[in-house]
PDB file of C-alpha atoms and ligand atoms in Angstrom:
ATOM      1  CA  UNK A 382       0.000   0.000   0.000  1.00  0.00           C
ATOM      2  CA  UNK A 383       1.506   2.961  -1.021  1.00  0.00           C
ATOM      3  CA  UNK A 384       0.934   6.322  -0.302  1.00  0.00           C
ATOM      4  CA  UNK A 385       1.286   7.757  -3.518  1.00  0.00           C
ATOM      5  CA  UNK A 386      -1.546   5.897  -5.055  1.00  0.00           C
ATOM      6  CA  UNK A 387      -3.995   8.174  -4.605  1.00  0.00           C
ATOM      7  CA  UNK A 388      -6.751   5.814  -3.171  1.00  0.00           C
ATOM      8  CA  UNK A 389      -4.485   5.146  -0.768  1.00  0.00           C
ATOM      9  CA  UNK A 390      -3.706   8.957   0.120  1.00  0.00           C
ATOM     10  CA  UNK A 391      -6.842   9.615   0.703  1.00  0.00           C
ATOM     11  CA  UNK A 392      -8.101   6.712   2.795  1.00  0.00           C
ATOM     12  CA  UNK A 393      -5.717   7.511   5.446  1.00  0.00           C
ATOM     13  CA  UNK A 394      -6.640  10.767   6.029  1.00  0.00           C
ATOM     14  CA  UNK A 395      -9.510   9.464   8.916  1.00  0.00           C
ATOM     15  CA  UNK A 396     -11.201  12.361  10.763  1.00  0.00           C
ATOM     16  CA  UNK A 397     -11.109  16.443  10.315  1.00  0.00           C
ATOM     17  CA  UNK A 398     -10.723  17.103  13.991  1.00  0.00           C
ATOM     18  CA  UNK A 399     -10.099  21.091  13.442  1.00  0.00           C
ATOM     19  CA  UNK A 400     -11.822  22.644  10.559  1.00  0.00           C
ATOM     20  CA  UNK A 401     -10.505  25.554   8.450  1.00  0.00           C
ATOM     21  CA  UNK A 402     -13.260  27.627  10.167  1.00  0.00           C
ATOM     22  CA  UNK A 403     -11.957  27.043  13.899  1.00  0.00           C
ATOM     23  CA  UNK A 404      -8.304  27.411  12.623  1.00  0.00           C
ATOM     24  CA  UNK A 405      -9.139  31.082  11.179  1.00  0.00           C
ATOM     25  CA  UNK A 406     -10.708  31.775  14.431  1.00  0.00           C
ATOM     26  CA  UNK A 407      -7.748  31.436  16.592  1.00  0.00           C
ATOM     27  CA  UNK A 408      -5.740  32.287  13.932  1.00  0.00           C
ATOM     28  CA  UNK A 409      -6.968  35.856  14.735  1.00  0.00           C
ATOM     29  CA  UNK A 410      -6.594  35.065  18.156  1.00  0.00           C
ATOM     30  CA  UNK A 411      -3.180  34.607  17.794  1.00  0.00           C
ATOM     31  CA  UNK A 412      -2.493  37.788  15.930  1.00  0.00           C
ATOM     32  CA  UNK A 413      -4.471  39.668  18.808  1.00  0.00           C
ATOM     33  CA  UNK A 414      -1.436  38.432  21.250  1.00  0.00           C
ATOM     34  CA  UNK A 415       1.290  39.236  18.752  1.00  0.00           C
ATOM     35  CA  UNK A 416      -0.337  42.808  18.780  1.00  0.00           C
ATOM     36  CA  UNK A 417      -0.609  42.897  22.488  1.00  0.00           C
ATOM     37  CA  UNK A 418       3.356  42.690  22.278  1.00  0.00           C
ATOM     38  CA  UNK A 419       4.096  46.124  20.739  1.00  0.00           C
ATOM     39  CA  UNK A 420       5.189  48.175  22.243  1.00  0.00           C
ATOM     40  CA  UNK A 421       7.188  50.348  19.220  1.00  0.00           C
ATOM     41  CA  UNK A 422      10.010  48.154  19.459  1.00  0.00           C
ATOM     42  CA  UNK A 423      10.759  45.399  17.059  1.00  0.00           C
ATOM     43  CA  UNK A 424       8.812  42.220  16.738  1.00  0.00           C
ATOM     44  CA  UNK A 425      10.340  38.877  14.869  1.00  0.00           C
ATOM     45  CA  UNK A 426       7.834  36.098  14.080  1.00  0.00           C
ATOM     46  CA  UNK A 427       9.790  33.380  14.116  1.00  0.00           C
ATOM     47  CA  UNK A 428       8.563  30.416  12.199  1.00  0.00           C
ATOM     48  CA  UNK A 429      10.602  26.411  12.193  1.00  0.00           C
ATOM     49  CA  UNK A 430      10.154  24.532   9.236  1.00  0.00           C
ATOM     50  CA  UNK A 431       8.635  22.922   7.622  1.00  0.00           C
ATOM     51  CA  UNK A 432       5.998  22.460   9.439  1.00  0.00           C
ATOM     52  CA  UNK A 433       4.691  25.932  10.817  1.00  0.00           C
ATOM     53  CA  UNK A 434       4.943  27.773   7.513  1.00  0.00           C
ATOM     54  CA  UNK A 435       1.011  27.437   6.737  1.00  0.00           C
ATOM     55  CA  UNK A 436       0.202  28.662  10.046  1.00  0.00           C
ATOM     56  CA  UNK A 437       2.749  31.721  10.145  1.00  0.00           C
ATOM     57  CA  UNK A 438       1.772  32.751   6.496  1.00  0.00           C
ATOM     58  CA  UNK A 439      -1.696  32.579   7.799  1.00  0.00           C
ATOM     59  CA  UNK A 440      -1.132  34.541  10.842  1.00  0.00           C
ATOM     60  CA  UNK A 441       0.962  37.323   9.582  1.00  0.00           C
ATOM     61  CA  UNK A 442      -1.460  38.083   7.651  1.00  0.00           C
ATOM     62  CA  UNK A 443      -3.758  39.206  10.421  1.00  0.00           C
ATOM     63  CA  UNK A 444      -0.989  41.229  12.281  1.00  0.00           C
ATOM     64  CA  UNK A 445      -1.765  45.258  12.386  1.00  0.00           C
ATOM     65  CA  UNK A 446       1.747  45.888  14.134  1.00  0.00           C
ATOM     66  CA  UNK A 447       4.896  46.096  12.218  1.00  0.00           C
ATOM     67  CA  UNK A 448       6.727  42.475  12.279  1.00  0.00           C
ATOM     68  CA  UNK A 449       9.729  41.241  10.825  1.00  0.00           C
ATOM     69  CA  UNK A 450       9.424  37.265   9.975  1.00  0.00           C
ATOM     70  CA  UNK A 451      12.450  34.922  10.376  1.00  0.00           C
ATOM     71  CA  UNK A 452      12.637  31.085   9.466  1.00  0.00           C
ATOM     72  CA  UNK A 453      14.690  28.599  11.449  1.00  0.00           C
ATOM     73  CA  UNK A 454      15.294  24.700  10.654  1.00  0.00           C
ATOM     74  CA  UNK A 455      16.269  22.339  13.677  1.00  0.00           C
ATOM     75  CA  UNK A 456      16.482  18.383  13.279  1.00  0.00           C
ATOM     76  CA  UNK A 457      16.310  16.597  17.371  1.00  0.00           C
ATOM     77  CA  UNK A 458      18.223  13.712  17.683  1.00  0.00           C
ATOM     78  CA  UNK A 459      16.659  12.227  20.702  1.00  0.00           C
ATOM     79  CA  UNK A 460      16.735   8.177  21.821  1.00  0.00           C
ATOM     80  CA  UNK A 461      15.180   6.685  24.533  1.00  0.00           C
ATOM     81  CA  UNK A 462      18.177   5.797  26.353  1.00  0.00           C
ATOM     82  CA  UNK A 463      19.126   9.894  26.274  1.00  0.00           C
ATOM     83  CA  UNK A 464      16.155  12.374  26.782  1.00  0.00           C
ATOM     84  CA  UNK A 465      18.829  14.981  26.975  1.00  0.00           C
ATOM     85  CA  UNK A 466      19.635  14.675  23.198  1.00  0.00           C
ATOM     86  CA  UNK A 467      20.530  17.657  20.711  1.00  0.00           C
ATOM     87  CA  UNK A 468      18.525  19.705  18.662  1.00  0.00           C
ATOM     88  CA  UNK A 469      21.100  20.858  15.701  1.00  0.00           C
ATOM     89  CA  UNK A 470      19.913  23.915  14.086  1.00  0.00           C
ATOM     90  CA  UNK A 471      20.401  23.030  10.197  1.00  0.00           C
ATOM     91  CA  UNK A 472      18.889  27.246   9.066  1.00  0.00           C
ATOM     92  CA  UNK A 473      19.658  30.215  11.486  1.00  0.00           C
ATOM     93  CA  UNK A 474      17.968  33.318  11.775  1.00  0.00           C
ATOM     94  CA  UNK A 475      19.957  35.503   9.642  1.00  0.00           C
ATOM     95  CA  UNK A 476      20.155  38.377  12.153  1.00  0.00           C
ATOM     96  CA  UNK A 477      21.085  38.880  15.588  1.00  0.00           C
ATOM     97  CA  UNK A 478      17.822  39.392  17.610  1.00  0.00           C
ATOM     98  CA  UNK A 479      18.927  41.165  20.822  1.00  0.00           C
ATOM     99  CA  UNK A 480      16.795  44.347  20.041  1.00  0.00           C
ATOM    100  CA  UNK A 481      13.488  41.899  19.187  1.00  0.00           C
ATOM    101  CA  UNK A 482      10.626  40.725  20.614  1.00  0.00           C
ATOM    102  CA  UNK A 483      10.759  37.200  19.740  1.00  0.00           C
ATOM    103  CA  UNK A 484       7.854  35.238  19.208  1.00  0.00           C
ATOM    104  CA  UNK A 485       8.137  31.606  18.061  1.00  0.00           C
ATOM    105  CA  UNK A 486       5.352  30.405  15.977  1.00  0.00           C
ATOM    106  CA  UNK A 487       5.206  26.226  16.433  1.00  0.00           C
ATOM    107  CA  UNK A 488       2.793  23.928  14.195  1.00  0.00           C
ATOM    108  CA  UNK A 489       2.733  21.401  17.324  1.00  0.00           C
ATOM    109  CA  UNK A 490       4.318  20.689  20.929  1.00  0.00           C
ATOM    110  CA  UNK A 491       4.458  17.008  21.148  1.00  0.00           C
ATOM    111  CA  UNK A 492       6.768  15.770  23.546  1.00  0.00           C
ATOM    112  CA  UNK A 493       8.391  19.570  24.030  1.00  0.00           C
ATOM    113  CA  UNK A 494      12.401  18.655  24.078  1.00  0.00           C
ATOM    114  CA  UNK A 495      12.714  20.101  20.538  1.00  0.00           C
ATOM    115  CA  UNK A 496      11.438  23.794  21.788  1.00  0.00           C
ATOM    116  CA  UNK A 497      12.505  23.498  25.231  1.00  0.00           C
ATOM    117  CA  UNK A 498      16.086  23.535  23.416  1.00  0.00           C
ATOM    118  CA  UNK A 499      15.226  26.118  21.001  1.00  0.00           C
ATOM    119  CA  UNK A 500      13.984  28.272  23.847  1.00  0.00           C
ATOM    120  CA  UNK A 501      17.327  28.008  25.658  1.00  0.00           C
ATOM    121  CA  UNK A 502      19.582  28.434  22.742  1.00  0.00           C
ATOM    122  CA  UNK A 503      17.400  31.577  21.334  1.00  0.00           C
ATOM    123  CA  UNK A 504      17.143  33.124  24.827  1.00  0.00           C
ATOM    124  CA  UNK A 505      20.765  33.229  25.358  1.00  0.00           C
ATOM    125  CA  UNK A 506      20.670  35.990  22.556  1.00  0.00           C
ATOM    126  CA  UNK A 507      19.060  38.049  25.206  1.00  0.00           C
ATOM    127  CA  UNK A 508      16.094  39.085  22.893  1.00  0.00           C
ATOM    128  CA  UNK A 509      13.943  41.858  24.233  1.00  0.00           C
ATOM    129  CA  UNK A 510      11.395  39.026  25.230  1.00  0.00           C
ATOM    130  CA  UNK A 511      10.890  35.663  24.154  1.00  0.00           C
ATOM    131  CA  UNK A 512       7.162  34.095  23.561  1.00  0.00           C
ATOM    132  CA  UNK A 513       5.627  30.831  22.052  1.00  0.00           C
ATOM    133  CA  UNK A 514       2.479  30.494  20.407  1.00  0.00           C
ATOM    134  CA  UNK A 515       1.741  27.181  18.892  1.00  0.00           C
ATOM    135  CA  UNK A 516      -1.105  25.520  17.153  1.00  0.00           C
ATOM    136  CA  UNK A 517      -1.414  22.520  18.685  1.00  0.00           C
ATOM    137  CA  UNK A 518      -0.182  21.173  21.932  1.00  0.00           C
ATOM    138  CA  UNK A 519      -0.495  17.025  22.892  1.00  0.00           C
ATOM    139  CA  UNK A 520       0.129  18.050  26.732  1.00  0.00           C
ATOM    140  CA  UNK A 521      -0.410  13.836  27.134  1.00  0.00           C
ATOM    141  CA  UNK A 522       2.926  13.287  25.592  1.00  0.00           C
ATOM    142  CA  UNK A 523       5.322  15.792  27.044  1.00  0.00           C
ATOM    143  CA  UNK A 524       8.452  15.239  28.556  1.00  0.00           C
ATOM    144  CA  UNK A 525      10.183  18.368  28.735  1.00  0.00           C
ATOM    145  CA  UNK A 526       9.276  21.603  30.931  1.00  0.00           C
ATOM    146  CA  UNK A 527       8.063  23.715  28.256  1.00  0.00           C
ATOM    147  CA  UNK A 528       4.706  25.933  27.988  1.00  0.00           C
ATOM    148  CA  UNK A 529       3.142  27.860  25.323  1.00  0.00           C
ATOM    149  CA  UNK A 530       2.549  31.404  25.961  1.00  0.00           C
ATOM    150  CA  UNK A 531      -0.522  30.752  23.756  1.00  0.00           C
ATOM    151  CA  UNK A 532      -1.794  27.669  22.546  1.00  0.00           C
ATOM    152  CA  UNK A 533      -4.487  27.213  20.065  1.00  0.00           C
ATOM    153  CA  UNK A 534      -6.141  23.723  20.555  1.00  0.00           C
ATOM    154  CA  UNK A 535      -5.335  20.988  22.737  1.00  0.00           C
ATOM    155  CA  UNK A 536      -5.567  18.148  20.659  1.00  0.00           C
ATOM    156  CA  UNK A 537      -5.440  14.197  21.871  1.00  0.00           C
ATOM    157  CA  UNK A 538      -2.939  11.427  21.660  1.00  0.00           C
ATOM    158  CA  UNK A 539      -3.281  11.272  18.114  1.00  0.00           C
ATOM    159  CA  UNK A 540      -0.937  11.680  14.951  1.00  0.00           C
ATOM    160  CA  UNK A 541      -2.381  14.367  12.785  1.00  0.00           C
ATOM    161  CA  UNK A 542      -1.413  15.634   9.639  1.00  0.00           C
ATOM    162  CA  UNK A 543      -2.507  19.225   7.754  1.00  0.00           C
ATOM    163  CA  UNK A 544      -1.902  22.557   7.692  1.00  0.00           C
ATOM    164  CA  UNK A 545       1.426  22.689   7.285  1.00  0.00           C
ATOM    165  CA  UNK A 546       1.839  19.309   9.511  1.00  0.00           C
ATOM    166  CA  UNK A 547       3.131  15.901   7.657  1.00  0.00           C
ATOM    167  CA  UNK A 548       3.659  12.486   8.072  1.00  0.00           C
ATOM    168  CA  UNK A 549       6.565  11.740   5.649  1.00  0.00           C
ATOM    169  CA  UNK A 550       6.104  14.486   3.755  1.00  0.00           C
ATOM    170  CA  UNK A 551       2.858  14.227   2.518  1.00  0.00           C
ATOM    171  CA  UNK A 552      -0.445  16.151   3.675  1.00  0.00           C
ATOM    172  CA  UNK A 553       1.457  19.612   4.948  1.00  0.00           C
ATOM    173  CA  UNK A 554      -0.924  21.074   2.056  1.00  0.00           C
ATOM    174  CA  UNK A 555      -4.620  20.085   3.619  1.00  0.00           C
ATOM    175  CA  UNK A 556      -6.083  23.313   4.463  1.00  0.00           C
ATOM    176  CA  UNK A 557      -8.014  21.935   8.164  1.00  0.00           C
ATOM    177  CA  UNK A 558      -6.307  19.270  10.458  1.00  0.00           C
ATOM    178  CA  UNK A 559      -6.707  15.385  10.656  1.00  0.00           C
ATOM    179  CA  UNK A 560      -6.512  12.416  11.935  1.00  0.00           C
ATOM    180  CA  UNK A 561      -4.268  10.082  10.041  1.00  0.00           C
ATOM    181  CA  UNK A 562      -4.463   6.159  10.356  1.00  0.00           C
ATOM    182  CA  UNK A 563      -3.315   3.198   8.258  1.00  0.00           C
ATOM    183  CA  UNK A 564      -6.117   0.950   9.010  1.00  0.00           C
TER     184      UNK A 564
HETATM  185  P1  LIG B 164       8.724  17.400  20.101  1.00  0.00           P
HETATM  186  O1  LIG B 164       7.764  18.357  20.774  1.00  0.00           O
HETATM  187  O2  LIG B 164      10.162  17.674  20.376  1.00  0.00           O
HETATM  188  O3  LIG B 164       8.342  15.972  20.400  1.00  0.00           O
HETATM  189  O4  LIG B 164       8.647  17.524  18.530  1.00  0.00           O
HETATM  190  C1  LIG B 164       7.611  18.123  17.916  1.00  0.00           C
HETATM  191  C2  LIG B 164       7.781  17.908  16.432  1.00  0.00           C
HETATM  192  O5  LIG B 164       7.415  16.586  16.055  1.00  0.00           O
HETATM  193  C3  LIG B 164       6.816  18.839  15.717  1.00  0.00           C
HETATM  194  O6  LIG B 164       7.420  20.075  15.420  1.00  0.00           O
HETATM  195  C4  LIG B 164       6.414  18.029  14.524  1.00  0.00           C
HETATM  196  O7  LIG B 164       7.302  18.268  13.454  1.00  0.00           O
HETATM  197  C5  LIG B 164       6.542  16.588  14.964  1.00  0.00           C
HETATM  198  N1  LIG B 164       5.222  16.023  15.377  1.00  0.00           N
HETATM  199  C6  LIG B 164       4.817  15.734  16.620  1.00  0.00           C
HETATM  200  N2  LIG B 164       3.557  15.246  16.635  1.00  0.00           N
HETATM  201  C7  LIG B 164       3.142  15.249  15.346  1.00  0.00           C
HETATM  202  C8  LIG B 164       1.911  14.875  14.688  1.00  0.00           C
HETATM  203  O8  LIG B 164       0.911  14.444  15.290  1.00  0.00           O
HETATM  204  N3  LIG B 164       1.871  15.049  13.346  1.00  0.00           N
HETATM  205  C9  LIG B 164       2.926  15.529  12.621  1.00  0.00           C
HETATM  206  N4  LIG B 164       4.099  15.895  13.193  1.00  0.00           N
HETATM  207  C10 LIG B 164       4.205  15.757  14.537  1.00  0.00           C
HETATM  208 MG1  LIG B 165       8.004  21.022  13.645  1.00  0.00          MG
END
């Protein structure tokens, strides 16, 4: 069964759990806190790909403050054995953020070591301040101490694909969120 037959694409996408409706809505919500920040200093969305560029395209566009966006790519490498692990940033912000407010824009906190790291290693910049907003947020599966300054929708135990989110690369197009399954 392979995913690029198209039948097969498509059966595994199981259950819409957040339409495209109740994504715009906190969408806006979300800009509302990024506008709460100003405060006439500089603000850098700061979006890690791949999989939050459908929600930070989407929410810059609500934004009535002037922002400055920035893109960062980390890989983890975690294993069971070492919950420490590293996160390796593969693209850095390409300038030095010490007179920003910083606001990271996550797809999803899953188990929370990849942005507990990415906290740490951004705040020893010193930004101005440092917040997180994020999509979605699996609080069920966490393991590191990390919160979201905002978070969207608490979502269940569940791998879901969409709106920027994948499972090997496929579905980050979908415009609403779901449930994917192989059965
Ligand atoms: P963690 O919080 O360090 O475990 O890593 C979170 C990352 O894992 C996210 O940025 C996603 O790329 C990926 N991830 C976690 N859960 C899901 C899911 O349900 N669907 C797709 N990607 C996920
Ligand atoms: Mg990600």
């Amino acid at each position: 069964m392979r995913v690029e037959d198209v039948n097969v694409y498509k059966s595994r996408i199981k259950q819409v759990l957040i339409t495209q409706e109740e994504i715009e809505r906190e969408v806006k919500r979300a800009a509302g806190y990024i506008d709460s920040l100003y405060d006439g200093k500089p603000i850098m969305l700061v979006g890690i790909l791949k999989g939050s560029f459908v929600f930070l395209a989407d929410v810059c566009k609500r934004v009535s403050v002037p922002c400055e966006l920035g893109f960062m790519c980390v890989k983890s490498y975690f294993d069971g054995t070492d919950p420490s692990g590293e996160v390796r940033i593969v693209m850095d912000l390409d300038r030095d953020i010490s007179n920003y407010h910083v606001v990271i824009c996550e797809d999803i906190i899953d188990t929370g070591r990849t942005l507990a790291k990415l906290k740490n290693m951004l705040g020893e910049r010193k930004p101005l301040s440092l917040d997180i907003i994020t999509l979605l947020d699996k609080p069920e599966r966490r393991e590191a101490e990390i919160k979201a300054d905002l978070s969207l929708f608490t979502i269940p135990d569940k791998f879901v694909i969409g709106y920027g989110l994948d499972c090997a690369e496929y579905y980050r197009n979908l415009p609403y969120i779901a449930v994917y399954s192989e059965e």
